[in-house]
Amino acid sequence: MSPRRIAVTPGDPEGIGPEVGILALQALRDRSDVTFVPLGDEALWRRAAGLRGVPADLLRAEPVADPADLKLLHVDASEEWLQIPEVAAIATAVQGCLDGRFDAVCTGPIHKASLMERGFPYAGHTGFLAALCGLAPSDAVMVFAGGRLVVSLATTHIPLAEVPSRLTPAHIVRAAQGGERVVRQRRPGAPVRVAVCGLNPHAGEDGLLGSEDRDVVAPAVAQLRANGMDASGPWPADTLFGRAVEGEFDLVVALYHDQGLIPVKTIDLGRSVNITAGLPIVRTSVDHGTARDIAWTARANGTSMIAALEMAAELACG
């Protein structure tokens, strides 16, 4: 079998994405089963390589495509924001996966506020990836897989104040199904025990501390069980993650961004990988942001990017 080809995007050029990408490419340079293909401006990659003392012969960067040449499904190719280099790299990588030129994509972190100031209409990678694949944003599920925790998110980049009104049983069901698929891909044939967080303190105390756990979360868990999933909840979130770390559960479904990512990044920071489930392609990324405050100072740590590339290879070679 020929080596799997995995596209690597640099992310924000003012962030640490190019540096951690270079460090990861160097760390995994001896793998014979995978070819990692950096996309975008080769000068950017070479600058990062020079800063971190990485041999230039690692670099065979492929240029990004003109958006007009891409078969974008739910994105207007004439949009000016598609010309932003880091956005064009993502579009090129996803289209390459859909066309069969790549077997997976691993993305460097993007700077959401900076992109949105230039017209980018998505609150991050996830919605854009879904659109590039012809899916609704809600079809894509954020899953974080670390050394000791696997967590999927029912909602992602929305204000905390809006979570109770926007959370639905369908969001929870999709998050559980997406997370379960990731676990099964990594552990074929093994049982998957799924635990769903409560939204309110003590999972609502039977409605005394809010009705959402009774009226939204519990029906979602019942639906999952009716569909044959080994699911339970809602569980009080303050103790649930510890139980998962101890091995009682294989997947935790968190109901909002920080509920899931605080424990992941406390326990597995640098070892966890952001996986987008629900897409027809394999996509992984780091568990951190752009860290512009330390970019281009040779202080960036490539551990999470190494883990993300290894996960992309694992899922692509599956």
GROMACS .gro file of C-alpha atoms in nm, residues 1-317:
model
  317
    1MET     CA    1   0.000   0.000   0.000
    2SER     CA    2   0.132   0.344  -0.090
    3PRO     CA    3   0.183   0.591   0.196
    4ARG     CA    4  -0.121   0.788   0.307
    5ARG     CA    5  -0.100   1.158   0.220
    6ILE     CA    6  -0.194   1.399   0.496
    7ALA     CA    7  -0.232   1.769   0.422
    8VAL     CA    8  -0.097   2.007   0.685
    9THR     CA    9  -0.217   2.367   0.697
   10PRO     CA   10  -0.012   2.638   0.871
   11GLY     CA   11  -0.297   2.826   1.036
   12ASP     CA   12  -0.249   3.187   1.140
   13PRO     CA   13   0.081   3.317   0.995
   14GLU     CA   14   0.115   3.549   1.294
   15GLY     CA   15   0.067   3.262   1.538
   16ILE     CA   16   0.259   2.949   1.632
   17GLY     CA   17   0.098   2.724   1.371
   18PRO     CA   18   0.391   2.725   1.125
   19GLU     CA   19   0.639   2.659   1.407
   20VAL     CA   20   0.451   2.370   1.565
   21GLY     CA   21   0.384   2.230   1.219
   22ILE     CA   22   0.755   2.228   1.140
   23LEU     CA   23   0.841   2.071   1.475
   24ALA     CA   24   0.585   1.797   1.417
   25LEU     CA   25   0.707   1.729   1.063
   26GLN     CA   26   1.059   1.692   1.197
   27ALA     CA   27   0.949   1.463   1.480
   28LEU     CA   28   0.763   1.231   1.242
   29ARG     CA   29   1.002   1.248   0.948
   30ASP     CA   30   1.095   0.879   0.966
   31ARG     CA   31   0.742   0.744   0.920
   32SER     CA   32   0.724   0.538   0.602
   33ASP     CA   33   0.348   0.476   0.604
   34VAL     CA   34   0.251   0.841   0.578
   35THR     CA   35   0.355   1.141   0.369
   36PHE     CA   36   0.286   1.474   0.535
   37VAL     CA   37   0.225   1.752   0.282
   38PRO     CA   38   0.253   2.111   0.408
   39LEU     CA   39   0.028   2.347   0.215
   40GLY     CA   40   0.069   2.715   0.141
   41ASP     CA   41   0.350   2.965   0.122
   42GLU     CA   42   0.679   2.774   0.125
   43ALA     CA   43   0.860   3.087   0.244
   44LEU     CA   44   0.644   3.084   0.558
   45TRP     CA   45   0.731   2.721   0.628
   46ARG     CA   46   1.099   2.786   0.559
   47ARG     CA   47   1.099   3.080   0.796
   48ALA     CA   48   0.962   2.856   1.070
   49ALA     CA   49   1.215   2.586   0.983
   50GLY     CA   50   1.502   2.831   1.003
   51LEU     CA   51   1.382   2.963   1.338
   52ARG     CA   52   1.361   2.614   1.487
   53GLY     CA   53   1.670   2.469   1.322
   54VAL     CA   54   1.480   2.219   1.112
   55PRO     CA   55   1.648   2.100   0.788
   56ALA     CA   56   1.493   2.258   0.481
   57ASP     CA   57   1.485   1.924   0.300
   58LEU     CA   58   1.177   1.836   0.505
   59LEU     CA   59   0.982   2.093   0.308
   60ARG     CA   60   0.798   2.009  -0.008
   61ALA     CA   61   0.517   2.257   0.034
   62GLU     CA   62   0.236   2.242  -0.218
   63PRO     CA   63   0.072   2.569  -0.322
   64VAL     CA   64  -0.287   2.638  -0.234
   65ALA     CA   65  -0.544   2.630  -0.510
   66ASP     CA   66  -0.720   2.927  -0.656
   67PRO     CA   67  -1.067   2.913  -0.495
   68ALA     CA   68  -1.218   2.955  -0.841
   69ASP     CA   69  -1.071   2.617  -0.934
   70LEU     CA   70  -1.217   2.435  -0.633
   71LYS     CA   71  -1.548   2.250  -0.645
   72LEU     CA   72  -1.680   2.420  -0.336
   73LEU     CA   73  -2.016   2.273  -0.241
   74HIS     CA   74  -2.175   2.526  -0.007
   75VAL     CA   75  -1.930   2.814  -0.037
   76ASP     CA   76  -1.932   3.083  -0.306
   77ALA     CA   77  -1.589   3.064  -0.471
   78SER     CA   78  -1.603   3.436  -0.549
   79GLU     CA   79  -1.598   3.537  -0.182
   80GLU     CA   80  -1.299   3.762  -0.115
   81TRP     CA   81  -1.226   3.600   0.220
   82LEU     CA   82  -1.141   3.276   0.040
   83GLN     CA   83  -0.826   3.451  -0.079
   84ILE     CA   84  -0.694   3.480   0.278
   85PRO     CA   85  -0.393   3.244   0.271
   86GLU     CA   86  -0.481   3.036   0.576
   87VAL     CA   87  -0.843   3.004   0.459
   88ALA     CA   88  -0.736   2.904   0.108
   89ALA     CA   89  -0.510   2.639   0.260
   90ILE     CA   90  -0.802   2.486   0.449
   91ALA     CA   91  -1.021   2.487   0.138
   92THR     CA   92  -0.743   2.327  -0.067
   93ALA     CA   93  -0.688   2.056   0.194
   94VAL     CA   94  -1.056   1.968   0.226
   95GLN     CA   95  -1.113   1.963  -0.148
   96GLY     CA   96  -0.804   1.745  -0.183
   97CYS     CA   97  -0.951   1.499   0.067
   98LEU     CA   98  -1.284   1.492  -0.114
   99ASP     CA   99  -1.105   1.436  -0.446
  100GLY     CA  100  -0.885   1.160  -0.308
  101ARG     CA  101  -0.553   1.346  -0.336
  102PHE     CA  102  -0.523   1.352   0.043
  103ASP     CA  103  -0.632   1.096   0.299
  104ALA     CA  104  -0.663   1.339   0.591
  105VAL     CA  105  -0.602   1.699   0.690
  106CYS     CA  106  -0.436   1.833   1.003
  107THR     CA  107  -0.490   2.204   1.057
  108GLY     CA  108  -0.284   2.463   1.238
  109PRO     CA  109  -0.478   2.702   1.466
  110ILE     CA  110  -0.648   3.004   1.309
  111HIS     CA  111  -0.713   3.344   1.466
  112LYS     CA  112  -1.091   3.369   1.460
  113ALA     CA  113  -1.127   3.739   1.540
  114SER     CA  114  -0.870   3.840   1.280
  115LEU     CA  115  -1.039   3.632   1.012
  116MET     CA  116  -1.387   3.759   1.096
  117GLU     CA  117  -1.261   4.117   1.069
  118ARG     CA  118  -1.171   4.031   0.709
  119GLY     CA  119  -1.513   3.887   0.631
  120PHE     CA  120  -1.470   3.520   0.724
  121PRO     CA  121  -1.827   3.421   0.823
  122TYR     CA  122  -1.753   3.123   1.050
  123ALA     CA  123  -1.672   3.115   1.421
  124GLY     CA  124  -1.387   2.872   1.364
  125HIS     CA  125  -1.278   2.574   1.160
  126THR     CA  126  -1.575   2.350   1.236
  127GLY     CA  127  -1.854   2.531   1.052
  128PHE     CA  128  -1.628   2.607   0.757
  129LEU     CA  129  -1.521   2.244   0.727
  130ALA     CA  130  -1.885   2.135   0.730
  131ALA     CA  131  -1.974   2.386   0.458
  132LEU     CA  132  -1.682   2.274   0.242
  133CYS     CA  133  -1.817   1.920   0.270
  134GLY     CA  134  -2.170   2.027   0.182
  135LEU     CA  135  -2.304   1.982   0.533
  136ALA     CA  136  -2.480   2.203   0.786
  137PRO     CA  137  -2.256   2.338   1.064
  138SER     CA  138  -2.448   2.132   1.319
  139ASP     CA  139  -2.349   1.810   1.139
  140ALA     CA  140  -1.986   1.857   1.241
  141VAL     CA  141  -1.899   1.752   1.596
  142MET     CA  142  -1.598   1.869   1.795
  143VAL     CA  143  -1.431   1.578   1.973
  144PHE     CA  144  -1.121   1.603   2.190
  145ALA     CA  145  -0.927   1.283   2.241
  146GLY     CA  146  -0.643   1.280   2.490
  147GLY     CA  147  -0.445   1.032   2.686
  148ARG     CA  148  -0.713   0.991   2.953
  149LEU     CA  149  -1.028   1.164   2.827
  150VAL     CA  150  -1.241   1.164   2.515
  151VAL     CA  151  -1.495   1.448   2.515
  152SER     CA  152  -1.744   1.559   2.250
  153LEU     CA  153  -1.926   1.892   2.254
  154ALA     CA  154  -2.300   1.938   2.205
  155THR     CA  155  -2.249   2.310   2.141
  156THR     CA  156  -1.929   2.489   2.048
  157HIS     CA  157  -1.849   2.855   1.993
  158ILE     CA  158  -2.157   3.029   2.128
  159PRO     CA  159  -2.192   3.262   2.428
  160LEU     CA  160  -2.255   3.082   2.754
  161ALA     CA  161  -2.570   3.288   2.810
  162GLU     CA  162  -2.722   3.137   2.495
  163VAL     CA  163  -2.648   2.773   2.574
  164PRO     CA  164  -2.971   2.693   2.767
  165SER     CA  165  -3.197   2.831   2.494
  166ARG     CA  166  -3.004   2.683   2.200
  167LEU     CA  167  -2.927   2.338   2.339
  168THR     CA  168  -3.158   2.068   2.200
  169PRO     CA  169  -3.179   1.689   2.232
  170ALA     CA  170  -3.064   1.669   1.870
  171HIS     CA  171  -2.740   1.851   1.956
  172ILE     CA  172  -2.670   1.602   2.234
  173VAL     CA  173  -2.754   1.300   2.019
  174ARG     CA  174  -2.524   1.419   1.738
  175ALA     CA  175  -2.241   1.486   1.983
  176ALA     CA  176  -2.274   1.140   2.135
  177GLN     CA  177  -2.289   0.971   1.797
  178GLY     CA  178  -1.991   1.165   1.665
  179GLY     CA  179  -1.782   1.094   1.972
  180GLU     CA  180  -1.878   0.727   1.969
  181ARG     CA  181  -1.763   0.698   1.606
  182VAL     CA  182  -1.422   0.835   1.699
  183VAL     CA  183  -1.385   0.591   1.988
  184ARG     CA  184  -1.492   0.299   1.769
  185GLN     CA  185  -1.248   0.400   1.494
  186ARG     CA  186  -0.966   0.386   1.744
  187ARG     CA  187  -1.087   0.073   1.926
  188PRO     CA  188  -1.278  -0.142   1.677
  189GLY     CA  189  -1.510  -0.391   1.841
  190ALA     CA  190  -1.469  -0.256   2.194
  191PRO     CA  191  -1.777  -0.142   2.388
  192VAL     CA  192  -1.825   0.234   2.424
  193ARG     CA  193  -1.972   0.363   2.748
  194VAL     CA  194  -2.110   0.714   2.698
  195ALA     CA  195  -2.181   0.957   2.982
  196VAL     CA  196  -2.370   1.283   2.927
  197CYS     CA  197  -2.306   1.585   3.147
  198GLY     CA  198  -2.581   1.774   3.319
  199LEU     CA  199  -2.614   2.142   3.238
  200ASN     CA  200  -2.698   2.273   3.583
  201PRO     CA  201  -2.535   2.213   3.923
  202HIS     CA  202  -2.607   1.858   4.043
  203ALA     CA  203  -2.766   1.790   3.701
  204GLY     CA  204  -3.060   2.007   3.799
  205GLU     CA  205  -3.172   1.825   4.116
  206ASP     CA  206  -3.487   1.691   3.945
  207GLY     CA  207  -3.584   2.036   3.823
  208LEU     CA  208  -3.505   2.231   4.141
  209LEU     CA  209  -3.199   2.392   3.979
  210GLY     CA  210  -3.331   2.442   3.629
  211SER     CA  211  -3.545   2.239   3.395
  212GLU     CA  212  -3.298   2.176   3.112
  213ASP     CA  213  -3.155   1.851   3.247
  214ARG     CA  214  -3.503   1.706   3.290
  215ASP     CA  215  -3.657   1.845   2.972
  216VAL     CA  216  -3.365   1.844   2.724
  217VAL     CA  217  -3.078   1.625   2.842
  218ALA     CA  218  -3.271   1.328   2.983
  219PRO     CA  219  -3.483   1.284   2.666
  220ALA     CA  220  -3.164   1.287   2.457
  221VAL     CA  221  -3.012   1.014   2.674
  222ALA     CA  222  -3.333   0.812   2.644
  223GLN     CA  223  -3.317   0.845   2.265
  224LEU     CA  224  -2.955   0.731   2.260
  225ARG     CA  225  -3.042   0.426   2.469
  226ALA     CA  226  -3.339   0.348   2.245
  227ASN     CA  227  -3.097   0.356   1.951
  228GLY     CA  228  -2.880   0.093   2.119
  229MET     CA  229  -2.608   0.311   2.266
  230ASP     CA  230  -2.471   0.239   2.614
  231ALA     CA  231  -2.549   0.592   2.732
  232SER     CA  232  -2.627   0.733   3.075
  233GLY     CA  233  -2.693   1.071   3.232
  234PRO     CA  234  -2.739   1.348   3.289
  235TRP     CA  235  -2.456   1.326   3.543
  236PRO     CA  236  -2.329   1.611   3.762
  237ALA     CA  237  -2.037   1.749   3.564
  238ASP     CA  238  -1.823   1.827   3.868
  239THR     CA  239  -1.758   1.457   3.933
  240LEU     CA  240  -1.817   1.301   3.592
  241PHE     CA  241  -1.480   1.377   3.434
  242GLY     CA  242  -1.294   1.222   3.726
  243ARG     CA  243  -1.499   0.907   3.684
  244ALA     CA  244  -1.410   0.897   3.316
  245VAL     CA  245  -1.040   0.941   3.392
  246GLU     CA  246  -1.065   0.645   3.629
  247GLY     CA  247  -1.201   0.432   3.344
  248GLU     CA  248  -1.573   0.418   3.418
  249PHE     CA  249  -1.668   0.581   3.086
  250ASP     CA  250  -1.512   0.589   2.738
  251LEU     CA  251  -1.674   0.911   2.617
  252VAL     CA  252  -1.811   1.218   2.793
  253VAL     CA  253  -2.060   1.442   2.614
  254ALA     CA  254  -2.021   1.800   2.737
  255LEU     CA  255  -2.301   2.046   2.674
  256TYR     CA  256  -2.095   2.360   2.617
  257HIS     CA  257  -1.742   2.455   2.522
  258ASP     CA  258  -1.573   2.522   2.854
  259GLN     CA  259  -1.757   2.246   3.039
  260GLY     CA  260  -1.571   1.999   2.821
  261LEU     CA  261  -1.245   2.173   2.747
  262ILE     CA  262  -1.146   2.284   3.096
  263PRO     CA  263  -1.102   1.923   3.214
  264VAL     CA  264  -0.945   1.814   2.885
  265LYS     CA  265  -0.688   2.091   2.892
  266THR     CA  266  -0.624   2.051   3.263
  267ILE     CA  267  -0.564   1.678   3.237
  268ASP     CA  268  -0.433   1.627   2.884
  269LEU     CA  269  -0.306   1.966   2.759
  270GLY     CA  270  -0.053   1.908   2.486
  271ARG     CA  271  -0.159   1.545   2.448
  272SER     CA  272  -0.518   1.591   2.335
  273VAL     CA  273  -0.628   1.624   1.974
  274ASN     CA  274  -0.921   1.810   1.823
  275ILE     CA  275  -1.104   1.574   1.586
  276THR     CA  276  -1.398   1.681   1.371
  277ALA     CA  277  -1.649   1.397   1.358
  278GLY     CA  278  -1.944   1.383   1.122
  279LEU     CA  279  -1.748   1.477   0.808
  280PRO     CA  280  -1.675   1.253   0.509
  281ILE     CA  281  -1.305   1.328   0.563
  282VAL     CA  282  -1.053   1.287   0.846
  283ARG     CA  283  -0.962   1.616   1.013
  284THR     CA  284  -0.752   1.671   1.324
  285SER     CA  285  -0.598   1.973   1.490
  286VAL     CA  286  -0.418   2.092   1.799
  287ASP     CA  287  -0.575   2.150   2.140
  288HIS     CA  288  -0.454   2.511   2.165
  289GLY     CA  289  -0.489   2.847   1.995
  290THR     CA  290  -0.259   3.070   1.795
  291ALA     CA  291  -0.055   3.198   2.094
  292ARG     CA  292   0.044   3.513   1.910
  293ASP     CA  293   0.218   3.639   2.224
  294ILE     CA  294   0.496   3.381   2.181
  295ALA     CA  295   0.486   3.335   1.804
  296TRP     CA  296   0.816   3.354   1.618
  297THR     CA  297   1.017   3.351   1.941
  298ALA     CA  298   1.118   2.982   1.924
  299ARG     CA  299   0.920   2.909   2.240
  300ALA     CA  300   0.626   2.719   2.089
  301ASN     CA  301   0.584   2.356   2.192
  302GLY     CA  302   0.496   2.113   1.913
  303THR     CA  303   0.364   1.831   2.133
  304SER     CA  304  -0.005   1.876   2.046
  305MET     CA  305   0.067   1.912   1.674
  306ILE     CA  306   0.269   1.591   1.683
  307ALA     CA  307  -0.025   1.419   1.852
  308ALA     CA  308  -0.264   1.567   1.593
  309LEU     CA  309  -0.056   1.441   1.302
  310GLU     CA  310  -0.024   1.099   1.463
  311MET     CA  311  -0.400   1.087   1.516
  312ALA     CA  312  -0.464   1.188   1.154
  313ALA     CA  313  -0.234   0.908   1.043
  314GLU     CA  314  -0.404   0.658   1.275
  315LEU     CA  315  -0.751   0.744   1.149
  316ALA     CA  316  -0.644   0.763   0.784
  317CYS     CA  317  -0.465   0.429   0.797
   0.00000   0.00000   0.00000
